[in-house]
Amino acid sequence: MKSYRKELWFNIPARRGFINITPQVEEALLESGIREGLALVNAMHITASVFINDDEGGLHHDYDKWLEKLAPHEPVNQYRHNDTGEDNADAHMKRQVMGREVVVAVTNGQLDFGTWEQIFYGEFDGRRKKRVLVKIIGE
Ligand code: ZN
């Protein structure tokens, strides 16, 4: 069995944002040379997510509004976590809802997606460099 590991780096200039990272994962898959197996893609930070959905701008706007309703950033003093001097309690919660990782089947050298599926990085406490791990195993 072959195994391949790569870290992808992102620096979202705003507090929150979503980007389609499917091309970077496809590039990693190509580099791995693996044709049949599994690809794991996970955020390496507790205030960011990796998830799968449709690549649609309206949807990303809707996620942001929905997440802000669930866990508004302001007022920051509503969260006990922020008593530590941090201001990112909402980002921890948004990450919890949107998830840590995805696993995608690799078939015939391709990511074996369902209809319209794409892989996204969701940032909830940005303006700094953060990592995503890609681990691919198979043959
Ligand atoms: Zn925190």
PDB file of C-alpha atoms and ligand atoms in Angstrom:
ATOM      1  CA  MET A   1       0.000   0.000   0.000  1.00  0.00           C
ATOM      2  CA  LYS A   2       1.210   3.480  -0.854  1.00  0.00           C
ATOM      3  CA  SER A   3       0.825   6.446   1.441  1.00  0.00           C
ATOM      4  CA  TYR A   4       1.106  10.148   0.603  1.00  0.00           C
ATOM      5  CA  ARG A   5       1.002  13.201   2.889  1.00  0.00           C
ATOM      6  CA  LYS A   6       0.843  16.887   2.020  1.00  0.00           C
ATOM      7  CA  GLU A   7       0.035  20.078   3.909  1.00  0.00           C
ATOM      8  CA  LEU A   8      -1.850  22.853   2.134  1.00  0.00           C
ATOM      9  CA  TRP A   9      -1.463  26.377   3.531  1.00  0.00           C
ATOM     10  CA  PHE A  10      -4.086  29.110   3.468  1.00  0.00           C
ATOM     11  CA  ASN A  11      -4.199  32.687   4.660  1.00  0.00           C
ATOM     12  CA  ILE A  12      -7.734  34.052   4.416  1.00  0.00           C
ATOM     13  CA  PRO A  13      -7.507  37.877   4.660  1.00  0.00           C
ATOM     14  CA  ALA A  14     -10.852  38.196   6.517  1.00  0.00           C
ATOM     15  CA  ARG A  15     -12.126  36.672   9.760  1.00  0.00           C
ATOM     16  CA  ARG A  16     -14.365  34.289   7.819  1.00  0.00           C
ATOM     17  CA  GLY A  17     -14.326  32.857   4.309  1.00  0.00           C
ATOM     18  CA  PHE A  18     -14.852  29.763   2.185  1.00  0.00           C
ATOM     19  CA  ILE A  19     -12.606  28.533  -0.605  1.00  0.00           C
ATOM     20  CA  ASN A  20     -12.836  25.631  -3.001  1.00  0.00           C
ATOM     21  CA  ILE A  21      -9.719  23.510  -2.440  1.00  0.00           C
ATOM     22  CA  THR A  22     -10.674  20.712  -4.851  1.00  0.00           C
ATOM     23  CA  PRO A  23      -7.924  21.658  -7.378  1.00  0.00           C
ATOM     24  CA  GLN A  24      -5.220  21.429  -4.680  1.00  0.00           C
ATOM     25  CA  VAL A  25      -6.527  18.033  -3.502  1.00  0.00           C
ATOM     26  CA  GLU A  26      -6.634  16.784  -7.106  1.00  0.00           C
ATOM     27  CA  GLU A  27      -3.035  17.965  -7.549  1.00  0.00           C
ATOM     28  CA  ALA A  28      -2.013  16.060  -4.402  1.00  0.00           C
ATOM     29  CA  LEU A  29      -3.757  12.958  -5.723  1.00  0.00           C
ATOM     30  CA  LEU A  30      -1.862  13.241  -9.006  1.00  0.00           C
ATOM     31  CA  GLU A  31       1.440  13.651  -7.102  1.00  0.00           C
ATOM     32  CA  SER A  32       0.641  10.592  -4.973  1.00  0.00           C
ATOM     33  CA  GLY A  33       0.348   8.320  -7.999  1.00  0.00           C
ATOM     34  CA  ILE A  34      -2.418   6.465  -6.143  1.00  0.00           C
ATOM     35  CA  ARG A  35      -5.188   5.121  -8.412  1.00  0.00           C
ATOM     36  CA  GLU A  36      -7.397   3.231  -5.920  1.00  0.00           C
ATOM     37  CA  GLY A  37      -7.817   4.135  -2.259  1.00  0.00           C
ATOM     38  CA  LEU A  38      -9.003   6.869   0.081  1.00  0.00           C
ATOM     39  CA  ALA A  39      -8.188  10.560   0.475  1.00  0.00           C
ATOM     40  CA  LEU A  40      -8.576  12.214   3.874  1.00  0.00           C
ATOM     41  CA  VAL A  41      -8.621  16.013   3.964  1.00  0.00           C
ATOM     42  CA  ASN A  42      -8.780  17.729   7.366  1.00  0.00           C
ATOM     43  CA  ALA A  43      -8.335  21.172   8.851  1.00  0.00           C
ATOM     44  CA  MET A  44      -5.358  21.227  11.238  1.00  0.00           C
ATOM     45  CA  HIS A  45      -6.900  24.028  13.321  1.00  0.00           C
ATOM     46  CA  ILE A  46      -9.846  24.067  15.725  1.00  0.00           C
ATOM     47  CA  THR A  47     -11.334  27.222  14.205  1.00  0.00           C
ATOM     48  CA  ALA A  48     -11.482  26.050  10.565  1.00  0.00           C
ATOM     49  CA  SER A  49     -13.365  23.326   8.704  1.00  0.00           C
ATOM     50  CA  VAL A  50     -13.094  21.109   5.670  1.00  0.00           C
ATOM     51  CA  PHE A  51     -16.409  20.050   4.191  1.00  0.00           C
ATOM     52  CA  ILE A  52     -18.027  18.914   0.952  1.00  0.00           C
ATOM     53  CA  ASN A  53     -20.874  20.667  -0.800  1.00  0.00           C
ATOM     54  CA  ASP A  54     -21.805  22.519  -3.988  1.00  0.00           C
ATOM     55  CA  ASP A  55     -19.622  25.353  -5.309  1.00  0.00           C
ATOM     56  CA  GLU A  56     -22.208  28.091  -5.303  1.00  0.00           C
ATOM     57  CA  GLY A  57     -21.598  31.646  -4.134  1.00  0.00           C
ATOM     58  CA  GLY A  58     -25.119  32.108  -2.756  1.00  0.00           C
ATOM     59  CA  LEU A  59     -24.668  29.023  -0.634  1.00  0.00           C
ATOM     60  CA  HIS A  60     -21.496  30.362   0.968  1.00  0.00           C
ATOM     61  CA  HIS A  61     -23.258  33.624   1.807  1.00  0.00           C
ATOM     62  CA  ASP A  62     -26.113  31.588   3.315  1.00  0.00           C
ATOM     63  CA  TYR A  63     -23.728  29.471   5.406  1.00  0.00           C
ATOM     64  CA  ASP A  64     -22.137  32.595   6.776  1.00  0.00           C
ATOM     65  CA  LYS A  65     -25.493  34.129   7.735  1.00  0.00           C
ATOM     66  CA  TRP A  66     -26.711  30.859   9.243  1.00  0.00           C
ATOM     67  CA  LEU A  67     -23.520  30.328  11.250  1.00  0.00           C
ATOM     68  CA  GLU A  68     -23.656  33.922  12.515  1.00  0.00           C
ATOM     69  CA  LYS A  69     -27.211  33.247  13.749  1.00  0.00           C
ATOM     70  CA  LEU A  70     -26.096  30.050  15.509  1.00  0.00           C
ATOM     71  CA  ALA A  71     -22.930  31.517  17.044  1.00  0.00           C
ATOM     72  CA  PRO A  72     -22.659  35.286  16.494  1.00  0.00           C
ATOM     73  CA  HIS A  73     -19.159  36.715  16.748  1.00  0.00           C
ATOM     74  CA  GLU A  74     -20.444  39.777  18.644  1.00  0.00           C
ATOM     75  CA  PRO A  75     -20.778  40.487  21.464  1.00  0.00           C
ATOM     76  CA  VAL A  76     -17.575  38.621  22.227  1.00  0.00           C
ATOM     77  CA  ASN A  77     -18.185  38.797  26.000  1.00  0.00           C
ATOM     78  CA  GLN A  78     -21.197  36.436  25.712  1.00  0.00           C
ATOM     79  CA  TYR A  79     -18.753  33.486  25.601  1.00  0.00           C
ATOM     80  CA  ARG A  80     -16.865  32.097  28.613  1.00  0.00           C
ATOM     81  CA  HIS A  81     -14.055  30.984  26.267  1.00  0.00           C
ATOM     82  CA  ASN A  82     -13.370  34.628  25.504  1.00  0.00           C
ATOM     83  CA  ASP A  83     -12.752  35.328  29.219  1.00  0.00           C
ATOM     84  CA  THR A  84      -9.284  33.938  28.454  1.00  0.00           C
ATOM     85  CA  GLY A  85      -8.594  37.055  26.378  1.00  0.00           C
ATOM     86  CA  GLU A  86      -9.380  35.351  23.066  1.00  0.00           C
ATOM     87  CA  ASP A  87     -12.241  36.501  20.870  1.00  0.00           C
ATOM     88  CA  ASN A  88     -12.822  33.360  18.831  1.00  0.00           C
ATOM     89  CA  ALA A  89     -15.331  31.256  20.803  1.00  0.00           C
ATOM     90  CA  ASP A  90     -17.770  31.630  17.899  1.00  0.00           C
ATOM     91  CA  ALA A  91     -15.124  30.253  15.517  1.00  0.00           C
ATOM     92  CA  HIS A  92     -14.731  27.093  17.634  1.00  0.00           C
ATOM     93  CA  MET A  93     -18.506  26.553  17.443  1.00  0.00           C
ATOM     94  CA  LYS A  94     -18.736  27.263  13.714  1.00  0.00           C
ATOM     95  CA  ARG A  95     -15.982  24.727  13.113  1.00  0.00           C
ATOM     96  CA  GLN A  96     -17.856  22.179  15.219  1.00  0.00           C
ATOM     97  CA  VAL A  97     -20.976  22.562  13.069  1.00  0.00           C
ATOM     98  CA  MET A  98     -19.178  22.556   9.697  1.00  0.00           C
ATOM     99  CA  GLY A  99     -16.903  19.651  10.570  1.00  0.00           C
ATOM    100  CA  ARG A 100     -13.222  18.803  10.730  1.00  0.00           C
ATOM    101  CA  GLU A 101     -12.603  16.549   7.732  1.00  0.00           C
ATOM    102  CA  VAL A 102     -13.817  14.725   4.668  1.00  0.00           C
ATOM    103  CA  VAL A 103     -12.912  11.346   3.230  1.00  0.00           C
ATOM    104  CA  VAL A 104     -13.265  10.847  -0.512  1.00  0.00           C
ATOM    105  CA  ALA A 105     -12.932   7.557  -2.392  1.00  0.00           C
ATOM    106  CA  VAL A 106     -10.208   7.445  -5.027  1.00  0.00           C
ATOM    107  CA  THR A 107     -11.266   5.466  -8.080  1.00  0.00           C
ATOM    108  CA  ASN A 108      -9.251   5.145 -11.266  1.00  0.00           C
ATOM    109  CA  GLY A 109      -6.964   7.992 -10.176  1.00  0.00           C
ATOM    110  CA  GLN A 110      -9.837  10.443  -9.608  1.00  0.00           C
ATOM    111  CA  LEU A 111     -11.713  11.793  -6.592  1.00  0.00           C
ATOM    112  CA  ASP A 112     -14.941   9.782  -6.763  1.00  0.00           C
ATOM    113  CA  PHE A 113     -17.428  12.598  -6.052  1.00  0.00           C
ATOM    114  CA  GLY A 114     -21.205  12.578  -6.015  1.00  0.00           C
ATOM    115  CA  THR A 115     -23.086  15.055  -8.184  1.00  0.00           C
ATOM    116  CA  TRP A 116     -21.881  18.649  -7.678  1.00  0.00           C
ATOM    117  CA  GLU A 117     -19.611  17.692  -4.795  1.00  0.00           C
ATOM    118  CA  GLN A 118     -16.530  19.825  -4.207  1.00  0.00           C
ATOM    119  CA  ILE A 119     -14.172  20.161  -1.223  1.00  0.00           C
ATOM    120  CA  PHE A 120     -14.100  23.443   0.707  1.00  0.00           C
ATOM    121  CA  TYR A 121     -11.973  25.046   3.378  1.00  0.00           C
ATOM    122  CA  GLY A 122     -14.090  27.064   5.804  1.00  0.00           C
ATOM    123  CA  GLU A 123     -12.270  29.729   7.810  1.00  0.00           C
ATOM    124  CA  PHE A 124     -13.831  31.161  10.967  1.00  0.00           C
ATOM    125  CA  ASP A 125     -10.866  32.955  12.544  1.00  0.00           C
ATOM    126  CA  GLY A 126      -8.638  33.979   9.669  1.00  0.00           C
ATOM    127  CA  ARG A 127      -6.039  36.652   8.904  1.00  0.00           C
ATOM    128  CA  ARG A 128      -3.246  34.178   9.651  1.00  0.00           C
ATOM    129  CA  LYS A 129      -1.630  31.173   8.021  1.00  0.00           C
ATOM    130  CA  LYS A 130      -3.385  27.859   8.605  1.00  0.00           C
ATOM    131  CA  ARG A 131      -2.920  24.313   7.375  1.00  0.00           C
ATOM    132  CA  VAL A 132      -4.983  21.547   5.850  1.00  0.00           C
ATOM    133  CA  LEU A 133      -3.698  17.975   5.843  1.00  0.00           C
ATOM    134  CA  VAL A 134      -4.151  15.738   2.817  1.00  0.00           C
ATOM    135  CA  LYS A 135      -3.448  12.046   3.437  1.00  0.00           C
ATOM    136  CA  ILE A 136      -3.988   9.573   0.642  1.00  0.00           C
ATOM    137  CA  ILE A 137      -3.620   5.821   1.019  1.00  0.00           C
ATOM    138  CA  GLY A 138      -4.066   3.066  -1.531  1.00  0.00           C
ATOM    139  CA  GLU A 139      -2.410   1.583  -4.562  1.00  0.00           C
TER     140      GLU A 139
HETATM  141 ZN    ZN B   1     -10.052  29.946  21.059  1.00  0.00          ZN
END
